[in-house]
Short mmCIF file of N, CA and C in Angstrom, two decimals:
data_model
loop_
_atom_site.label_atom_id
_atom_site.label_comp_id
_atom_site.label_asym_id
_atom_site.label_seq_id
_atom_site.Cartn_x
_atom_site.Cartn_y
_atom_site.Cartn_z
N UNK A 29 0.76 -1.20 0.02
CA UNK A 29 -0.02 0.02 -0.01
C UNK A 29 0.86 1.24 -0.02
N UNK A 30 0.63 2.22 -0.86
CA UNK A 30 1.41 3.40 -0.96
C UNK A 30 0.84 4.47 -0.10
N UNK A 31 1.70 5.27 0.37
CA UNK A 31 1.22 6.42 1.26
C UNK A 31 0.60 7.47 0.37
N UNK A 32 -0.40 8.13 0.99
CA UNK A 32 -1.04 9.15 0.18
C UNK A 32 -0.20 10.43 0.20
N UNK A 33 -0.27 11.27 -0.73
CA UNK A 33 0.55 12.47 -0.80
C UNK A 33 0.11 13.42 0.34
N UNK A 34 1.19 14.23 0.82
CA UNK A 34 0.79 15.10 1.96
C UNK A 34 -0.28 16.17 1.52
N UNK A 35 -1.12 16.39 2.45
CA UNK A 35 -2.18 17.41 2.08
C UNK A 35 -1.62 18.86 2.35
N UNK A 36 -1.96 19.78 1.37
CA UNK A 36 -1.44 21.14 1.52
C UNK A 36 -1.96 21.80 2.83
N UNK A 37 -1.13 22.67 3.31
CA UNK A 37 -1.51 23.48 4.40
C UNK A 37 -2.54 24.60 4.00
N UNK A 38 -3.53 24.86 4.70
CA UNK A 38 -4.44 25.92 4.31
C UNK A 38 -3.61 27.20 4.33
N UNK A 39 -3.81 28.10 3.36
CA UNK A 39 -3.12 29.37 3.39
C UNK A 39 -3.53 30.23 4.49
N UNK A 40 -2.58 31.11 5.05
CA UNK A 40 -3.03 32.05 6.17
C UNK A 40 -3.94 33.00 5.56
N UNK A 41 -4.83 33.50 6.42
CA UNK A 41 -5.77 34.51 5.94
C UNK A 41 -5.14 35.90 5.98
N UNK A 42 -4.90 36.53 4.87
CA UNK A 42 -4.29 37.84 4.77
C UNK A 42 -5.14 38.70 3.86
N UNK A 43 -5.51 39.87 4.31
CA UNK A 43 -6.28 40.79 3.46
C UNK A 43 -5.37 41.32 2.30
N UNK A 44 -6.15 41.66 1.26
CA UNK A 44 -5.39 42.17 0.04
C UNK A 44 -4.52 43.40 0.27
N UNK A 45 -5.01 44.32 1.27
CA UNK A 45 -4.33 45.45 1.63
C UNK A 45 -2.97 45.21 2.40
N UNK A 46 -3.03 44.08 3.15
CA UNK A 46 -1.84 43.68 3.95
C UNK A 46 -0.94 42.69 3.26
N UNK A 47 -1.22 42.32 2.09
CA UNK A 47 -0.45 41.21 1.40
C UNK A 47 0.97 41.54 1.26
N UNK A 48 1.39 42.74 0.96
CA UNK A 48 2.74 42.97 0.77
C UNK A 48 3.47 43.62 2.06
N UNK A 49 2.74 43.69 3.15
CA UNK A 49 3.33 44.16 4.37
C UNK A 49 4.42 43.12 4.80
N UNK A 50 5.60 43.62 5.25
CA UNK A 50 6.71 42.75 5.64
C UNK A 50 6.24 41.59 6.53
N UNK A 51 5.45 41.94 7.51
CA UNK A 51 5.04 40.93 8.51
C UNK A 51 4.20 39.82 7.76
N UNK A 52 3.32 40.26 6.88
CA UNK A 52 2.56 39.19 6.07
C UNK A 52 3.45 38.33 5.23
N UNK A 53 4.44 38.99 4.57
CA UNK A 53 5.36 38.17 3.75
C UNK A 53 6.11 37.16 4.67
N UNK A 54 6.52 37.67 5.86
CA UNK A 54 7.28 36.82 6.73
C UNK A 54 6.36 35.58 7.21
N UNK A 55 5.05 35.80 7.43
CA UNK A 55 4.21 34.77 7.84
C UNK A 55 4.02 33.69 6.65
N UNK A 56 3.91 34.23 5.46
CA UNK A 56 3.83 33.35 4.28
C UNK A 56 5.09 32.49 4.11
N UNK A 57 6.22 33.12 4.24
CA UNK A 57 7.52 32.42 4.13
C UNK A 57 7.63 31.34 5.25
N UNK A 58 7.24 31.73 6.55
CA UNK A 58 7.25 30.80 7.64
C UNK A 58 6.38 29.59 7.31
N UNK A 59 5.21 29.79 6.70
CA UNK A 59 4.39 28.69 6.34
C UNK A 59 4.94 27.80 5.29
N UNK A 60 5.57 28.48 4.32
CA UNK A 60 6.23 27.71 3.30
C UNK A 60 7.41 26.85 3.79
N UNK A 61 8.20 27.41 4.62
CA UNK A 61 9.36 26.70 5.27
C UNK A 61 8.85 25.55 6.09
N UNK A 62 7.72 25.70 6.84
CA UNK A 62 7.23 24.64 7.70
C UNK A 62 6.70 23.45 6.75
N UNK A 63 6.10 23.81 5.63
CA UNK A 63 5.61 22.79 4.74
C UNK A 63 6.74 22.09 4.09
N UNK A 64 7.73 22.73 3.76
CA UNK A 64 8.94 22.18 3.09
C UNK A 64 9.66 21.26 4.04
N UNK A 65 9.77 21.69 5.37
CA UNK A 65 10.37 20.88 6.32
C UNK A 65 9.67 19.58 6.51
N UNK A 66 8.31 19.66 6.58
CA UNK A 66 7.50 18.34 6.63
C UNK A 66 7.86 17.49 5.43
N UNK A 67 7.79 18.07 4.23
CA UNK A 67 8.03 17.42 2.99
C UNK A 67 9.43 16.70 3.00
N UNK A 68 10.47 17.49 3.52
CA UNK A 68 11.83 17.02 3.59
C UNK A 68 11.90 15.83 4.53
N UNK A 69 11.16 15.97 5.67
CA UNK A 69 11.18 14.88 6.67
C UNK A 69 10.58 13.51 6.00
N UNK A 70 9.59 13.80 5.25
CA UNK A 70 8.90 12.58 4.61
C UNK A 70 9.76 12.03 3.56
N UNK A 71 10.80 12.74 3.12
CA UNK A 71 11.70 12.29 1.99
C UNK A 71 12.59 11.10 2.57
N UNK A 72 12.64 10.97 3.84
CA UNK A 72 13.55 9.94 4.44
C UNK A 72 15.06 10.19 4.03
N UNK A 73 15.69 9.25 3.48
CA UNK A 73 17.08 9.46 3.17
C UNK A 73 17.32 10.13 1.83
N UNK A 74 16.26 10.38 1.07
CA UNK A 74 16.48 11.06 -0.21
C UNK A 74 16.91 12.46 -0.03
N UNK A 75 17.96 12.93 -0.81
CA UNK A 75 18.45 14.27 -0.56
C UNK A 75 17.38 15.23 -1.06
N UNK A 76 17.36 16.39 -0.40
CA UNK A 76 16.40 17.43 -0.68
C UNK A 76 17.12 18.65 -1.25
N UNK A 77 16.63 19.18 -2.35
CA UNK A 77 17.19 20.35 -2.97
C UNK A 77 16.22 21.39 -3.25
N UNK A 78 16.63 22.66 -3.25
CA UNK A 78 15.76 23.80 -3.51
C UNK A 78 16.28 24.51 -4.72
N UNK A 79 15.43 24.73 -5.69
CA UNK A 79 15.71 25.43 -6.93
C UNK A 79 14.76 26.58 -7.14
N UNK A 80 15.28 27.73 -7.46
CA UNK A 80 14.49 28.90 -7.79
C UNK A 80 14.49 29.26 -9.28
N UNK A 81 13.47 29.74 -9.76
CA UNK A 81 13.30 30.22 -11.17
C UNK A 81 14.02 31.63 -11.17
N UNK A 82 14.93 31.82 -12.03
CA UNK A 82 15.79 33.03 -12.08
C UNK A 82 14.94 34.29 -12.19
N UNK A 83 13.77 34.18 -12.90
CA UNK A 83 13.00 35.48 -13.10
C UNK A 83 12.08 35.72 -11.96
N UNK A 84 12.12 35.05 -10.82
CA UNK A 84 11.14 35.39 -9.77
C UNK A 84 11.33 34.67 -8.43
N UNK A 85 11.72 33.38 -8.61
CA UNK A 85 11.77 32.58 -7.34
C UNK A 85 13.09 32.38 -6.72
N UNK A 86 14.12 32.88 -7.36
CA UNK A 86 15.53 32.60 -6.88
C UNK A 86 15.74 33.15 -5.50
N UNK A 87 15.30 34.41 -5.26
CA UNK A 87 15.41 35.03 -3.85
C UNK A 87 14.78 34.20 -2.81
N UNK A 88 13.60 33.66 -3.14
CA UNK A 88 12.85 32.90 -2.15
C UNK A 88 13.50 31.60 -1.93
N UNK A 89 14.00 30.96 -3.02
CA UNK A 89 14.71 29.69 -2.88
C UNK A 89 15.87 29.82 -2.04
N UNK A 90 16.73 30.91 -2.18
CA UNK A 90 17.84 31.13 -1.37
C UNK A 90 17.44 31.24 0.21
N UNK A 91 16.32 31.91 0.37
CA UNK A 91 15.89 32.07 1.76
C UNK A 91 15.40 30.76 2.36
N UNK A 92 14.63 30.02 1.64
CA UNK A 92 14.12 28.72 2.04
C UNK A 92 15.29 27.75 2.32
N UNK A 93 16.20 27.75 1.41
CA UNK A 93 17.36 26.92 1.48
C UNK A 93 18.15 27.21 2.79
N UNK A 94 18.35 28.48 3.06
CA UNK A 94 19.10 28.88 4.33
C UNK A 94 18.28 28.49 5.53
N UNK A 95 16.97 28.75 5.53
CA UNK A 95 16.12 28.46 6.72
C UNK A 95 16.01 26.89 6.95
N UNK A 96 16.18 26.16 5.86
CA UNK A 96 16.19 24.67 6.12
C UNK A 96 17.49 24.14 6.60
N UNK A 97 18.52 24.95 6.46
CA UNK A 97 19.92 24.55 6.99
C UNK A 97 20.53 23.62 5.99
N UNK A 98 20.12 23.65 4.72
CA UNK A 98 20.84 22.76 3.66
C UNK A 98 22.22 23.22 3.45
N UNK A 99 23.04 22.28 3.04
CA UNK A 99 24.46 22.62 2.76
C UNK A 99 24.52 22.99 1.24
N UNK A 100 25.58 23.66 0.88
CA UNK A 100 25.78 24.14 -0.44
C UNK A 100 24.88 25.36 -0.73
N UNK A 101 24.66 25.50 -2.03
CA UNK A 101 23.82 26.59 -2.51
C UNK A 101 22.55 26.08 -3.15
N UNK A 102 21.51 26.81 -3.26
CA UNK A 102 20.33 26.40 -3.98
C UNK A 102 20.59 26.47 -5.50
N UNK A 103 19.89 25.76 -6.24
CA UNK A 103 19.96 25.84 -7.67
C UNK A 103 19.10 27.05 -8.24
N UNK A 104 19.52 27.37 -9.52
CA UNK A 104 18.74 28.40 -10.23
C UNK A 104 18.45 27.85 -11.64
N UNK A 105 17.23 28.00 -12.06
CA UNK A 105 16.73 27.57 -13.35
C UNK A 105 16.25 28.72 -14.19
N UNK A 106 16.82 28.89 -15.41
CA UNK A 106 16.38 29.98 -16.24
C UNK A 106 15.23 29.46 -17.14
N UNK A 107 14.20 30.26 -17.27
CA UNK A 107 13.15 29.82 -18.07
C UNK A 107 13.23 30.28 -19.52
N UNK A 108 14.32 30.96 -19.85
CA UNK A 108 14.45 31.59 -21.19
C UNK A 108 14.29 30.55 -22.35
N UNK A 109 14.77 29.42 -22.14
CA UNK A 109 14.58 28.35 -23.24
C UNK A 109 13.45 27.47 -23.09
N UNK A 110 12.56 27.71 -22.09
CA UNK A 110 11.52 26.77 -21.83
C UNK A 110 10.12 27.53 -21.86
N UNK A 111 10.02 28.45 -22.67
CA UNK A 111 8.79 29.23 -22.74
C UNK A 111 7.96 28.83 -23.96
N UNK A 112 6.68 28.98 -23.76
CA UNK A 112 5.79 28.55 -24.86
C UNK A 112 5.67 29.79 -25.94
N UNK A 113 6.13 30.98 -25.58
CA UNK A 113 6.14 32.06 -26.53
C UNK A 113 7.48 32.43 -27.09
N UNK A 114 8.39 31.38 -27.10
CA UNK A 114 9.77 31.62 -27.51
C UNK A 114 9.76 32.18 -28.97
N UNK A 115 8.93 31.63 -29.85
CA UNK A 115 8.94 32.07 -31.28
C UNK A 115 8.52 33.53 -31.33
N UNK A 116 7.65 34.06 -30.52
CA UNK A 116 7.24 35.42 -30.56
C UNK A 116 8.21 36.36 -29.90
N UNK A 117 8.75 35.86 -28.75
CA UNK A 117 9.68 36.73 -27.96
C UNK A 117 11.09 36.62 -28.31
N UNK A 118 11.57 35.54 -28.77
CA UNK A 118 12.95 35.34 -29.06
C UNK A 118 13.65 35.02 -27.75
N UNK A 119 15.01 34.87 -27.83
CA UNK A 119 15.75 34.49 -26.66
C UNK A 119 15.96 35.76 -25.72
N UNK A 120 15.38 35.74 -24.56
CA UNK A 120 15.55 36.77 -23.60
C UNK A 120 16.82 36.59 -22.84
N UNK A 121 17.42 37.69 -22.41
CA UNK A 121 18.54 37.58 -21.55
C UNK A 121 18.14 37.14 -20.08
N UNK A 122 18.88 36.17 -19.67
CA UNK A 122 18.53 35.60 -18.32
C UNK A 122 19.72 35.07 -17.72
N UNK A 123 19.66 34.85 -16.36
CA UNK A 123 20.69 34.19 -15.57
C UNK A 123 20.81 32.78 -16.05
N UNK A 124 21.98 32.29 -16.31
CA UNK A 124 22.08 30.81 -16.73
C UNK A 124 21.64 29.89 -15.60
N UNK A 125 21.16 28.79 -16.00
CA UNK A 125 20.74 27.78 -15.02
C UNK A 125 22.01 27.27 -14.34
N UNK A 126 21.82 26.87 -13.09
CA UNK A 126 22.94 26.39 -12.24
C UNK A 126 22.35 25.39 -11.25
N UNK A 127 22.77 24.17 -11.37
CA UNK A 127 22.32 23.07 -10.38
C UNK A 127 23.60 22.56 -9.77
N UNK A 128 23.98 23.07 -8.62
CA UNK A 128 25.28 22.68 -7.99
C UNK A 128 25.14 21.47 -7.19
N UNK A 129 24.33 20.53 -7.57
CA UNK A 129 24.17 19.28 -6.77
C UNK A 129 23.54 18.18 -7.73
N UNK A 130 23.68 16.98 -7.32
CA UNK A 130 23.16 15.89 -8.12
C UNK A 130 21.65 15.82 -7.93
N UNK A 131 20.85 15.62 -9.05
CA UNK A 131 19.45 15.55 -8.93
C UNK A 131 18.93 14.13 -8.94
N UNK A 132 19.84 13.14 -9.23
CA UNK A 132 19.42 11.75 -9.26
C UNK A 132 18.88 11.28 -7.93
N UNK A 133 17.64 10.86 -7.89
CA UNK A 133 16.97 10.31 -6.72
C UNK A 133 16.71 11.45 -5.69
N UNK A 134 16.94 12.71 -5.99
CA UNK A 134 16.74 13.78 -5.05
C UNK A 134 15.23 14.20 -5.14
N UNK A 135 14.68 14.78 -3.96
CA UNK A 135 13.47 15.46 -4.04
C UNK A 135 13.78 16.96 -4.23
N UNK A 136 13.37 17.45 -5.35
CA UNK A 136 13.66 18.81 -5.70
C UNK A 136 12.39 19.76 -5.65
N UNK A 137 12.55 20.80 -4.91
CA UNK A 137 11.44 21.80 -4.79
C UNK A 137 11.79 22.92 -5.72
N UNK A 138 10.89 23.23 -6.62
CA UNK A 138 11.11 24.30 -7.58
C UNK A 138 10.20 25.44 -7.18
N UNK A 139 10.86 26.61 -6.96
CA UNK A 139 10.13 27.84 -6.52
C UNK A 139 10.27 28.83 -7.57
#
């Protein structure tokens, strides 16, 4: 019998006006880190890695990586070559992808 996937945590209740307040962002990040810690614990012996999308999630991946106490650096993935509008936009300048760890058998969280 296989284990059922973990259930998502309900999002904290934040008003639209307070969404960008530093305290609200901190609460959201705390909730994300707690969920990732649970997910990492359930990974057992599988290595856990955090990867951020260069155009928006890299800063959060760095923060989550540090809060989890993971060694090394988080990965960065560029979406420049993986867009469905590549023909219309052409190749956009972006930070190159960097995965400074082995991904074989790892549980990778993409932010």
